[in-house]
mmCIF file of C-alpha atoms in Angstrom:
data_model
loop_
_atom_site.group_PDB
_atom_site.id
_atom_site.type_symbol
_atom_site.label_atom_id
_atom_site.label_comp_id
_atom_site.label_asym_id
_atom_site.label_seq_id
_atom_site.Cartn_x
_atom_site.Cartn_y
_atom_site.Cartn_z
ATOM 1 C CA MET A 1 -98.160 -94.887 189.168
ATOM 2 C CA ILE A 2 -96.625 -97.821 187.255
ATOM 3 C CA SER A 3 -98.976 -97.404 184.295
ATOM 4 C CA TYR A 4 -98.205 -93.668 184.196
ATOM 5 C CA ILE A 5 -94.463 -94.315 184.147
ATOM 6 C CA PHE A 6 -94.956 -96.859 181.360
ATOM 7 C CA LYS A 7 -96.973 -94.346 179.316
ATOM 8 C CA ARG A 8 -94.299 -91.685 179.800
ATOM 9 C CA LEU A 9 -91.573 -94.085 178.712
ATOM 10 C CA LEU A 10 -93.542 -94.887 175.554
ATOM 11 C CA LEU A 11 -94.084 -91.176 174.925
ATOM 12 C CA MET A 12 -90.324 -90.617 175.087
ATOM 13 C CA ILE A 13 -89.885 -92.562 171.847
ATOM 14 C CA PRO A 14 -91.714 -90.136 169.481
ATOM 15 C CA THR A 15 -90.417 -87.163 171.482
ATOM 16 C CA LEU A 16 -86.819 -88.287 171.119
ATOM 17 C CA LEU A 17 -87.408 -89.117 167.474
ATOM 18 C CA GLY A 18 -88.802 -85.629 166.836
ATOM 19 C CA ILE A 19 -85.863 -83.939 168.577
ATOM 20 C CA MET A 20 -83.328 -85.892 166.562
ATOM 21 C CA LEU A 21 -85.256 -85.381 163.297
ATOM 22 C CA ILE A 22 -85.414 -81.600 163.697
ATOM 23 C CA SER A 23 -81.721 -81.453 164.661
ATOM 24 C CA PHE A 24 -80.772 -83.662 161.708
ATOM 25 C CA ILE A 25 -82.724 -81.469 159.287
ATOM 26 C CA ILE A 26 -81.122 -78.292 160.636
ATOM 27 C CA ILE A 27 -77.654 -79.778 160.237
ATOM 28 C CA GLN A 28 -78.370 -80.503 156.563
ATOM 29 C CA PHE A 29 -78.651 -76.765 155.902
ATOM 30 C CA VAL A 30 -75.614 -75.681 157.905
ATOM 31 C CA PRO A 31 -72.851 -74.498 155.509
ATOM 32 C CA GLY A 32 -69.287 -75.674 155.797
ATOM 33 C CA GLY A 33 -69.783 -79.368 156.437
ATOM 34 C CA PRO A 34 -66.998 -81.965 156.785
ATOM 35 C CA VAL A 35 -66.747 -82.513 153.011
ATOM 36 C CA GLU A 36 -66.325 -78.797 152.365
ATOM 37 C CA LYS A 37 -63.815 -78.576 155.194
ATOM 38 C CA MET A 38 -61.750 -81.401 153.714
ATOM 39 C CA ILE A 39 -61.955 -79.793 150.258
ATOM 40 C CA ALA A 40 -60.691 -76.512 151.689
ATOM 41 C CA GLN A 41 -57.777 -78.292 153.370
ATOM 42 C CA LEU A 42 -56.903 -80.145 150.194
ATOM 43 C CA GLN A 43 -57.136 -77.059 148.034
ATOM 44 C CA GLY A 44 -54.808 -75.292 150.422
ATOM 45 C CA HIS A 45 -52.154 -78.008 149.947
ATOM 46 C CA GLY A 46 -52.325 -78.076 146.180
ATOM 47 C CA SER A 47 -53.488 -80.809 143.839
ATOM 48 C CA SER A 48 -50.961 -83.370 145.072
ATOM 49 C CA ALA A 49 -52.667 -83.402 148.447
ATOM 50 C CA THR A 50 -55.780 -84.799 146.832
ATOM 51 C CA ALA A 51 -54.028 -87.981 145.843
ATOM 52 C CA ARG A 52 -54.101 -89.559 149.297
ATOM 53 C CA ILE A 53 -56.060 -88.996 152.464
ATOM 54 C CA SER A 54 -54.744 -90.255 155.773
ATOM 55 C CA GLY A 55 -56.528 -93.118 157.458
ATOM 56 C CA GLY A 56 -55.164 -96.444 156.348
ATOM 57 C CA GLY A 57 -53.283 -94.925 153.405
ATOM 58 C CA SER A 58 -56.167 -95.542 150.999
ATOM 59 C CA ASP A 59 -55.939 -93.740 147.691
ATOM 60 C CA ILE A 60 -58.891 -91.463 147.064
ATOM 61 C CA GLY A 61 -59.588 -90.746 143.427
ATOM 62 C CA GLY A 62 -56.918 -93.135 142.186
ATOM 63 C CA GLY A 63 -53.984 -90.756 142.166
ATOM 64 C CA SER A 64 -53.757 -87.018 141.783
ATOM 65 C CA ALA A 65 -57.054 -85.372 141.127
ATOM 66 C CA SER A 66 -57.571 -84.230 137.613
ATOM 67 C CA VAL A 67 -58.634 -80.675 136.915
ATOM 68 C CA ASN A 68 -62.267 -80.374 135.934
ATOM 69 C CA THR A 69 -63.208 -76.760 135.379
ATOM 70 C CA GLY A 70 -66.693 -77.808 134.324
ATOM 71 C CA SER A 71 -67.513 -79.428 137.658
ATOM 72 C CA ASN A 72 -71.028 -78.675 138.837
ATOM 73 C CA SER A 73 -70.435 -79.818 142.411
ATOM 74 C CA THR A 74 -72.647 -78.266 145.064
ATOM 75 C CA TYR A 75 -69.710 -77.940 147.462
ATOM 76 C CA LYS A 76 -68.089 -74.569 147.847
ATOM 77 C CA GLY A 77 -64.508 -74.600 146.633
ATOM 78 C CA ALA A 78 -64.869 -77.891 144.732
ATOM 79 C CA GLN A 79 -64.312 -76.307 141.312
ATOM 80 C CA GLY A 80 -61.320 -77.842 139.635
ATOM 81 C CA LEU A 81 -61.549 -81.169 141.506
ATOM 82 C CA ASP A 82 -62.456 -84.453 139.899
ATOM 83 C CA PRO A 83 -66.171 -85.256 140.522
ATOM 84 C CA GLU A 84 -65.211 -88.878 141.230
ATOM 85 C CA PHE A 85 -62.896 -87.656 143.961
ATOM 86 C CA ILE A 86 -65.757 -85.640 145.481
ATOM 87 C CA LYS A 87 -67.888 -88.787 145.475
ATOM 88 C CA GLU A 88 -65.108 -90.626 147.291
ATOM 89 C CA LEU A 89 -65.081 -87.904 149.941
ATOM 90 C CA GLU A 90 -68.855 -88.132 150.301
ATOM 91 C CA ALA A 91 -68.647 -91.892 150.753
ATOM 92 C CA MET A 92 -65.900 -91.504 153.348
ATOM 93 C CA TYR A 93 -68.118 -89.237 155.458
ATOM 94 C CA GLY A 94 -71.309 -91.181 154.748
ATOM 95 C CA PHE A 95 -72.896 -88.514 152.552
ATOM 96 C CA ASP A 96 -73.237 -90.827 149.565
ATOM 97 C CA LYS A 97 -76.736 -91.878 150.701
ATOM 98 C CA PRO A 98 -79.952 -89.814 150.663
ATOM 99 C CA ALA A 99 -80.636 -87.838 153.824
ATOM 100 C CA HIS A 100 -83.660 -89.885 154.916
ATOM 101 C CA ILE A 101 -81.703 -93.129 154.577
ATOM 102 C CA ARG A 102 -78.853 -91.700 156.667
ATOM 103 C CA PHE A 103 -81.321 -90.597 159.354
ATOM 104 C CA PHE A 104 -82.972 -93.995 159.681
ATOM 105 C CA ILE A 105 -79.592 -95.754 159.775
ATOM 106 C CA MET A 106 -78.436 -93.323 162.465
ATOM 107 C CA MET A 107 -81.533 -93.858 164.628
ATOM 108 C CA LYS A 108 -81.301 -97.630 164.218
ATOM 109 C CA ASN A 109 -77.733 -97.507 165.507
ATOM 110 C CA TYR A 110 -78.681 -95.130 168.305
ATOM 111 C CA LEU A 111 -81.144 -97.692 169.680
ATOM 112 C CA THR A 112 -78.144 -99.822 170.652
ATOM 113 C CA PHE A 113 -76.090 -96.743 171.662
ATOM 114 C CA ASP A 114 -73.886 -97.110 168.609
ATOM 115 C CA LEU A 115 -73.269 -93.383 168.170
ATOM 116 C CA GLY A 116 -70.731 -93.758 165.369
ATOM 117 C CA GLU A 117 -67.190 -92.419 165.229
ATOM 118 C CA SER A 118 -65.823 -88.918 165.305
ATOM 119 C CA TYR A 119 -64.708 -87.554 161.933
ATOM 120 C CA TYR A 120 -61.512 -86.055 163.283
ATOM 121 C CA ARG A 121 -60.630 -87.812 166.561
ATOM 122 C CA ASP A 122 -60.516 -91.398 165.243
ATOM 123 C CA VAL A 123 -62.484 -92.655 168.272
ATOM 124 C CA GLY A 124 -66.048 -93.744 168.920
ATOM 125 C CA VAL A 125 -68.531 -91.080 170.036
ATOM 126 C CA ILE A 126 -69.705 -93.183 172.975
ATOM 127 C CA ASP A 127 -66.087 -93.487 174.125
ATOM 128 C CA LEU A 128 -65.707 -89.700 173.897
ATOM 129 C CA VAL A 129 -68.906 -89.174 175.899
ATOM 130 C CA LEU A 130 -67.815 -91.635 178.595
ATOM 131 C CA GLU A 131 -64.400 -89.969 178.737
ATOM 132 C CA LYS A 132 -65.825 -86.464 179.195
ATOM 133 C CA MET A 133 -68.801 -87.415 181.378
ATOM 134 C CA PRO A 134 -67.007 -87.451 184.782
ATOM 135 C CA VAL A 135 -66.098 -83.773 184.436
ATOM 136 C CA SER A 136 -69.619 -82.728 183.445
ATOM 137 C CA ILE A 137 -71.238 -84.880 186.121
ATOM 138 C CA SER A 138 -68.918 -83.405 188.747
ATOM 139 C CA LEU A 139 -69.653 -79.817 187.736
ATOM 140 C CA GLY A 140 -73.360 -80.271 187.109
ATOM 141 C CA LEU A 141 -74.247 -82.476 190.068
ATOM 142 C CA TRP A 142 -72.323 -80.662 192.792
ATOM 143 C CA SER A 143 -73.257 -77.201 191.506
ATOM 144 C CA THR A 144 -76.958 -78.057 191.391
ATOM 145 C CA LEU A 145 -76.944 -79.705 194.825
ATOM 146 C CA ILE A 146 -75.100 -76.821 196.481
ATOM 147 C CA ILE A 147 -77.374 -74.231 194.869
ATOM 148 C CA TYR A 148 -80.494 -76.071 196.056
ATOM 149 C CA LEU A 149 -79.133 -76.827 199.536
ATOM 150 C CA ILE A 150 -78.366 -73.148 200.119
ATOM 151 C CA SER A 151 -81.130 -71.422 198.158
ATOM 152 C CA ILE A 152 -84.125 -73.312 199.575
ATOM 153 C CA PRO A 153 -83.331 -72.754 203.300
ATOM 154 C CA LEU A 154 -82.335 -69.173 202.502
ATOM 155 C CA GLY A 155 -85.591 -68.583 200.614
ATOM 156 C CA ILE A 156 -87.612 -70.024 203.510
ATOM 157 C CA LYS A 157 -85.784 -67.807 205.991
ATOM 158 C CA LYS A 158 -86.368 -64.754 203.815
ATOM 159 C CA ALA A 159 -90.083 -65.571 203.534
ATOM 160 C CA VAL A 160 -90.447 -65.902 207.307
ATOM 161 C CA ARG A 161 -88.534 -62.664 207.909
ATOM 162 C CA ASP A 162 -89.892 -60.746 204.923
ATOM 163 C CA GLY A 163 -89.019 -57.050 205.068
ATOM 164 C CA SER A 164 -86.435 -57.430 207.817
ATOM 165 C CA ARG A 165 -82.786 -56.353 207.575
ATOM 166 C CA PHE A 166 -81.843 -59.970 206.987
ATOM 167 C CA ASP A 167 -84.182 -60.114 203.981
ATOM 168 C CA ILE A 168 -82.861 -56.855 202.533
ATOM 169 C CA TRP A 169 -79.174 -57.640 202.946
ATOM 170 C CA THR A 170 -79.437 -61.206 201.653
ATOM 171 C CA SER A 171 -81.415 -59.993 198.637
ATOM 172 C CA ALA A 172 -78.664 -57.509 197.864
ATOM 173 C CA ALA A 173 -76.020 -60.226 198.228
ATOM 174 C CA VAL A 174 -77.712 -62.780 195.972
ATOM 175 C CA PHE A 175 -78.408 -60.229 193.248
ATOM 176 C CA ILE A 176 -74.826 -58.977 193.311
ATOM 177 C CA GLY A 177 -73.726 -62.592 192.873
ATOM 178 C CA TYR A 178 -76.237 -63.005 190.037
ATOM 179 C CA ALA A 179 -74.847 -59.918 188.289
ATOM 180 C CA ILE A 180 -71.281 -61.256 188.295
ATOM 181 C CA PRO A 181 -70.596 -63.459 185.244
ATOM 182 C CA SER A 182 -69.314 -66.911 186.188
ATOM 183 C CA PHE A 183 -66.211 -66.641 184.026
ATOM 184 C CA MET A 184 -65.262 -63.288 185.590
ATOM 185 C CA PHE A 185 -65.622 -64.728 189.074
ATOM 186 C CA ALA A 186 -63.592 -67.765 187.967
ATOM 187 C CA ILE A 187 -60.742 -65.506 186.831
ATOM 188 C CA LEU A 188 -60.916 -63.617 190.140
ATOM 189 C CA LEU A 189 -60.682 -66.908 192.054
ATOM 190 C CA ILE A 190 -57.631 -67.931 190.037
ATOM 191 C CA VAL A 191 -55.949 -64.589 190.661
ATOM 192 C CA MET A 192 -56.692 -64.747 194.375
ATOM 193 C CA PHE A 193 -56.339 -68.432 195.290
ATOM 194 C CA ALA A 194 -54.629 -70.386 192.490
ATOM 195 C CA GLY A 195 -51.242 -68.708 192.285
ATOM 196 C CA GLY A 196 -52.350 -65.988 189.891
ATOM 197 C CA ARG A 197 -51.175 -63.110 192.123
ATOM 198 C CA TYR A 198 -51.784 -63.713 195.818
ATOM 199 C CA TRP A 199 -52.218 -67.181 197.345
ATOM 200 C CA ASP A 200 -51.412 -70.525 195.758
ATOM 201 C CA ILE A 201 -53.892 -72.665 197.706
ATOM 202 C CA PHE A 202 -56.000 -74.519 195.153
ATOM 203 C CA PRO A 203 -54.950 -76.407 191.993
ATOM 204 C CA LEU A 204 -55.433 -74.574 188.730
ATOM 205 C CA ARG A 205 -56.351 -77.350 186.331
ATOM 206 C CA GLY A 206 -57.692 -80.860 186.027
ATOM 207 C CA LEU A 207 -60.098 -82.987 188.037
ATOM 208 C CA THR A 208 -57.436 -84.865 190.006
ATOM 209 C CA SER A 209 -53.709 -84.745 190.683
ATOM 210 C CA ASP A 210 -51.048 -86.940 189.104
ATOM 211 C CA GLY A 211 -50.891 -90.314 190.792
ATOM 212 C CA TRP A 212 -54.516 -90.095 191.898
ATOM 213 C CA GLU A 213 -55.063 -93.774 191.121
ATOM 214 C CA ASP A 214 -52.397 -94.763 193.669
ATOM 215 C CA MET A 215 -53.917 -92.725 196.518
ATOM 216 C CA SER A 216 -55.976 -94.208 199.321
ATOM 217 C CA MET A 217 -59.742 -93.729 199.179
ATOM 218 C CA VAL A 218 -59.678 -90.841 201.662
ATOM 219 C CA GLU A 219 -56.742 -89.130 199.955
ATOM 220 C CA ALA A 220 -58.366 -89.543 196.527
ATOM 221 C CA ALA A 221 -61.668 -88.063 197.764
ATOM 222 C CA LEU A 222 -59.908 -85.096 199.362
ATOM 223 C CA ASP A 223 -57.815 -84.493 196.248
ATOM 224 C CA TYR A 224 -60.924 -84.594 194.054
ATOM 225 C CA ALA A 225 -62.771 -82.191 196.383
ATOM 226 C CA TRP A 226 -59.758 -79.851 196.456
ATOM 227 C CA HIS A 227 -59.759 -79.636 192.655
ATOM 228 C CA MET A 228 -63.522 -78.966 192.605
ATOM 229 C CA VAL A 229 -63.573 -76.022 195.018
ATOM 230 C CA LEU A 230 -62.807 -73.194 192.579
ATOM 231 C CA PRO A 231 -64.821 -74.428 189.546
ATOM 232 C CA ILE A 232 -67.869 -75.188 191.675
ATOM 233 C CA ALA A 233 -67.606 -71.854 193.484
ATOM 234 C CA ALA A 234 -67.461 -70.040 190.143
ATOM 235 C CA MET A 235 -70.550 -71.864 188.859
ATOM 236 C CA VAL A 236 -72.779 -71.536 191.913
ATOM 237 C CA VAL A 237 -72.164 -67.856 192.692
ATOM 238 C CA SER A 238 -74.608 -66.707 190.026
ATOM 239 C CA GLY A 239 -77.109 -69.520 190.553
ATOM 240 C CA PHE A 240 -78.541 -68.492 193.909
ATOM 241 C CA ALA A 241 -80.668 -65.484 192.989
ATOM 242 C CA SER A 242 -83.469 -66.994 190.906
ATOM 243 C CA LEU A 243 -83.932 -70.112 193.044
ATOM 244 C CA THR A 244 -83.750 -68.171 196.327
ATOM 245 C CA MET A 245 -86.384 -65.677 195.224
ATOM 246 C CA LEU A 246 -88.525 -68.457 193.753
ATOM 247 C CA SER A 247 -88.422 -70.312 197.075
ATOM 248 C CA LYS A 248 -89.212 -67.143 199.020
ATOM 249 C CA ASN A 249 -92.155 -66.150 196.844
ATOM 250 C CA SER A 250 -93.540 -69.679 196.814
ATOM 251 C CA PHE A 251 -93.464 -69.894 200.626
ATOM 252 C CA MET A 252 -94.922 -66.424 201.055
ATOM 253 C CA ASP A 253 -97.782 -67.337 198.751
ATOM 254 C CA GLU A 254 -98.549 -70.464 200.808
ATOM 255 C CA ILE A 255 -98.093 -68.765 204.206
ATOM 256 C CA GLY A 256 -100.955 -66.407 203.440
ATOM 257 C CA LYS A 257 -103.482 -69.169 202.720
ATOM 258 C CA GLN A 258 -106.350 -70.221 204.949
ATOM 259 C CA TYR A 259 -105.025 -73.660 205.893
ATOM 260 C CA VAL A 260 -101.941 -72.035 207.468
ATOM 261 C CA LEU A 261 -104.118 -69.773 209.615
ATOM 262 C CA THR A 262 -106.150 -72.815 210.637
ATOM 263 C CA ALA A 263 -103.014 -74.764 211.581
ATOM 264 C CA ARG A 264 -101.777 -71.865 213.692
ATOM 265 C CA ALA A 265 -105.193 -71.553 215.369
ATOM 266 C CA LYS A 266 -104.923 -75.197 216.403
ATOM 267 C CA GLY A 267 -101.825 -74.318 218.414
ATOM 268 C CA LEU A 268 -99.167 -75.806 216.126
ATOM 269 C CA SER A 269 -95.688 -74.340 216.441
ATOM 270 C CA GLU A 270 -94.259 -72.220 213.636
ATOM 271 C CA ASN A 271 -91.885 -75.007 212.584
ATOM 272 C CA GLN A 272 -94.737 -77.523 212.506
ATOM 273 C CA VAL A 273 -96.773 -75.196 210.327
ATOM 274 C CA LEU A 274 -93.853 -74.322 208.091
ATOM 275 C CA TYR A 275 -92.373 -77.775 207.519
ATOM 276 C CA GLY A 276 -95.413 -79.942 208.164
ATOM 277 C CA HIS A 277 -97.891 -78.090 205.969
ATOM 278 C CA VAL A 278 -96.359 -75.273 203.925
ATOM 279 C CA PHE A 279 -93.172 -77.023 202.802
ATOM 280 C CA ARG A 280 -94.882 -79.744 200.777
ATOM 281 C CA ASN A 281 -97.019 -77.318 198.776
ATOM 282 C CA ALA A 282 -94.379 -74.621 198.348
ATOM 283 C CA MET A 283 -91.759 -77.066 197.089
ATOM 284 C CA LEU A 284 -93.772 -78.143 194.060
ATOM 285 C CA ILE A 285 -92.861 -75.111 191.954
ATOM 286 C CA VAL A 286 -89.227 -75.364 193.071
ATOM 287 C CA ILE A 287 -89.010 -79.031 192.114
ATOM 288 C CA ALA A 288 -90.528 -78.209 188.728
ATOM 289 C CA GLY A 289 -87.393 -76.303 187.794
ATOM 290 C CA PHE A 290 -84.877 -78.931 188.916
ATOM 291 C CA PRO A 291 -84.573 -80.920 185.640
ATOM 292 C CA ALA A 292 -84.071 -77.793 183.556
ATOM 293 C CA ALA A 293 -81.552 -76.392 186.055
ATOM 294 C CA PHE A 294 -79.541 -79.606 186.215
ATOM 295 C CA VAL A 295 -79.464 -80.178 182.466
ATOM 296 C CA ALA A 296 -78.572 -76.528 181.800
ATOM 297 C CA ILE A 297 -75.642 -76.619 184.222
ATOM 298 C CA PHE A 298 -74.634 -80.072 183.009
ATOM 299 C CA PHE A 299 -74.319 -79.164 179.338
ATOM 300 C CA THR A 300 -74.135 -75.409 178.851
ATOM 301 C CA SER A 301 -73.139 -73.419 181.912
ATOM 302 C CA SER A 302 -69.895 -75.340 182.350
ATOM 303 C CA LEU A 303 -68.354 -74.443 178.967
ATOM 304 C CA LEU A 304 -66.398 -71.352 180.029
ATOM 305 C CA ILE A 305 -65.559 -72.909 183.393
ATOM 306 C CA GLU A 306 -64.140 -75.954 181.615
ATOM 307 C CA VAL A 307 -61.982 -73.714 179.433
ATOM 308 C CA ILE A 308 -60.736 -71.532 182.305
ATOM 309 C CA PHE A 309 -59.895 -74.442 184.620
ATOM 310 C CA SER A 310 -58.674 -76.798 181.855
ATOM 311 C CA LEU A 311 -61.468 -79.303 182.483
ATOM 312 C CA ASP A 312 -62.215 -81.386 179.398
ATOM 313 C CA GLY A 313 -65.947 -82.071 179.731
ATOM 314 C CA MET A 314 -69.131 -82.362 177.662
ATOM 315 C CA GLY A 315 -69.569 -78.613 177.273
ATOM 316 C CA LEU A 316 -66.186 -78.179 175.630
ATOM 317 C CA LEU A 317 -66.661 -81.343 173.565
ATOM 318 C CA GLY A 318 -69.981 -80.104 172.180
ATOM 319 C CA TYR A 319 -68.600 -76.667 171.360
ATOM 320 C CA GLU A 320 -65.536 -78.005 169.572
ATOM 321 C CA SER A 321 -67.672 -80.502 167.647
ATOM 322 C CA ILE A 322 -69.972 -77.766 166.371
ATOM 323 C CA ILE A 323 -67.035 -75.581 165.334
ATOM 324 C CA ASN A 324 -65.352 -78.502 163.526
ATOM 325 C CA ARG A 325 -68.640 -79.758 162.009
ATOM 326 C CA ASP A 326 -68.054 -83.139 163.642
ATOM 327 C CA TYR A 327 -71.636 -84.242 163.062
ATOM 328 C CA PRO A 328 -71.478 -87.700 164.698
ATOM 329 C CA VAL A 329 -70.278 -86.092 167.936
ATOM 330 C CA VAL A 330 -72.829 -83.241 167.691
ATOM 331 C CA LEU A 331 -75.771 -85.586 167.144
ATOM 332 C CA GLY A 332 -74.455 -88.215 169.573
ATOM 333 C CA THR A 333 -74.097 -85.762 172.444
ATOM 334 C CA LEU A 334 -77.484 -84.251 171.577
ATOM 335 C CA TYR A 335 -79.025 -87.734 171.768
ATOM 336 C CA ILE A 336 -77.545 -88.279 175.239
ATOM 337 C CA PHE A 337 -78.622 -84.782 176.289
ATOM 338 C CA ALA A 338 -82.225 -85.298 175.097
ATOM 339 C CA LEU A 339 -82.448 -88.738 176.703
ATOM 340 C CA MET A 340 -81.220 -87.422 180.042
ATOM 341 C CA SER A 341 -83.576 -84.447 179.875
ATOM 342 C CA LEU A 342 -86.604 -86.668 179.236
ATOM 343 C CA PHE A 343 -85.722 -88.970 182.121
ATOM 344 C CA MET A 344 -85.143 -85.998 184.430
ATOM 345 C CA HIS A 345 -88.630 -84.705 183.661
ATOM 346 C CA LEU A 346 -90.072 -88.127 184.438
ATOM 347 C CA ILE A 347 -88.227 -88.148 187.756
ATOM 348 C CA ARG A 348 -89.634 -84.679 188.470
ATOM 349 C CA ASP A 349 -93.197 -85.938 188.019
ATOM 350 C CA ILE A 350 -92.538 -88.945 190.258
ATOM 351 C CA VAL A 351 -91.162 -86.671 192.979
ATOM 352 C CA TYR A 352 -94.220 -84.442 192.510
ATOM 353 C CA MET A 353 -96.518 -87.345 193.348
ATOM 354 C CA TRP A 354 -94.277 -88.468 196.213
ATOM 355 C CA ILE A 355 -94.333 -85.039 197.868
ATOM 356 C CA ASP A 356 -98.042 -84.437 197.284
ATOM 357 C CA PRO A 357 -100.122 -87.628 196.841
ATOM 358 C CA ARG A 358 -103.064 -85.445 195.796
ATOM 359 C CA ILE A 359 -101.369 -84.968 192.421
ATOM 360 C CA ASP A 360 -102.430 -87.706 190.033
ATOM 361 C CA PHE A 361 -100.999 -87.301 186.532
ATOM 362 C CA GLU A 362 -102.449 -90.607 185.443
ATOM 363 C CA SER A 363 -106.058 -89.484 186.026
ATOM 364 C CA ARG A 364 -105.330 -86.472 183.817
ATOM 365 C CA GLY A 365 -104.212 -88.630 180.949
ATOM 366 C CA GLY A 366 -100.438 -88.298 181.669
#
């Protein structure tokens, strides 16, 4: 077990390096980078705007930019700007070095979690991630736990009572929930329960109330839970269907096997057969999907929910960074995302072996 974990940790290094390399290469070909964006802003303010760029009051280009109609700059909209001024802009954003040099410098810094600084927020990327993380952890963790805690028992019950009215009606319910987009259900919840039209029961925005720091531990926990009710409800409503049906089908597949018939022939009760023998084998395929489900909810599914409920989390941060071409934030959050995903898959394999000791990844070469 220990040697397998060590091998997996070593394997994470080239995997993470490959992810970051591919992402870095793709970004190099994306049009409308930060230099072009700054050029467009400066061109919109006239030539006098090129004389000084905010951030310490440093003069870029040594005064107003001279007109150079013969400029052969590769940046769109740079015609008419002094080439030396363009070089100053490139140096300001770190584009004055070759791409491979920038990549190796970036990865060297990432080893110590120095993720650089945002181009437009004047704050370190790691500080931004730590600031937004509580929202994303709250949405991702609670949504995933609730979905699993409801879907697995429901799937087991449906497998045991396959074809009954309970199975038919619950299938209809979970698929109706799956068909409703999360953002539409979120808007409905606001209209119904957050003062939109009917009842004003739950808060509309934020993770906590004003003065949360001064509350007692119990009051703070209740306030936090009260703020989480509507966003979590909106996220989990469409997450039941696939996991419920996966659990049901997995249990039904195991229930029909010979070892279950043998256990029943020995006089074991249905619960002993179901939870003592079937559960361990049926749960393997369900556990396999946990890392992907958690990471997906953590980083992607929460974007619209964050916007609707005014929750400033990682999903919104990543989206805004891509729109603004804030490359340090884009690559920094991707690095955190990839690292978490790799560790979640390692945890999945460890849980695999814990649930079923017959599984031995190490003997298969990891």
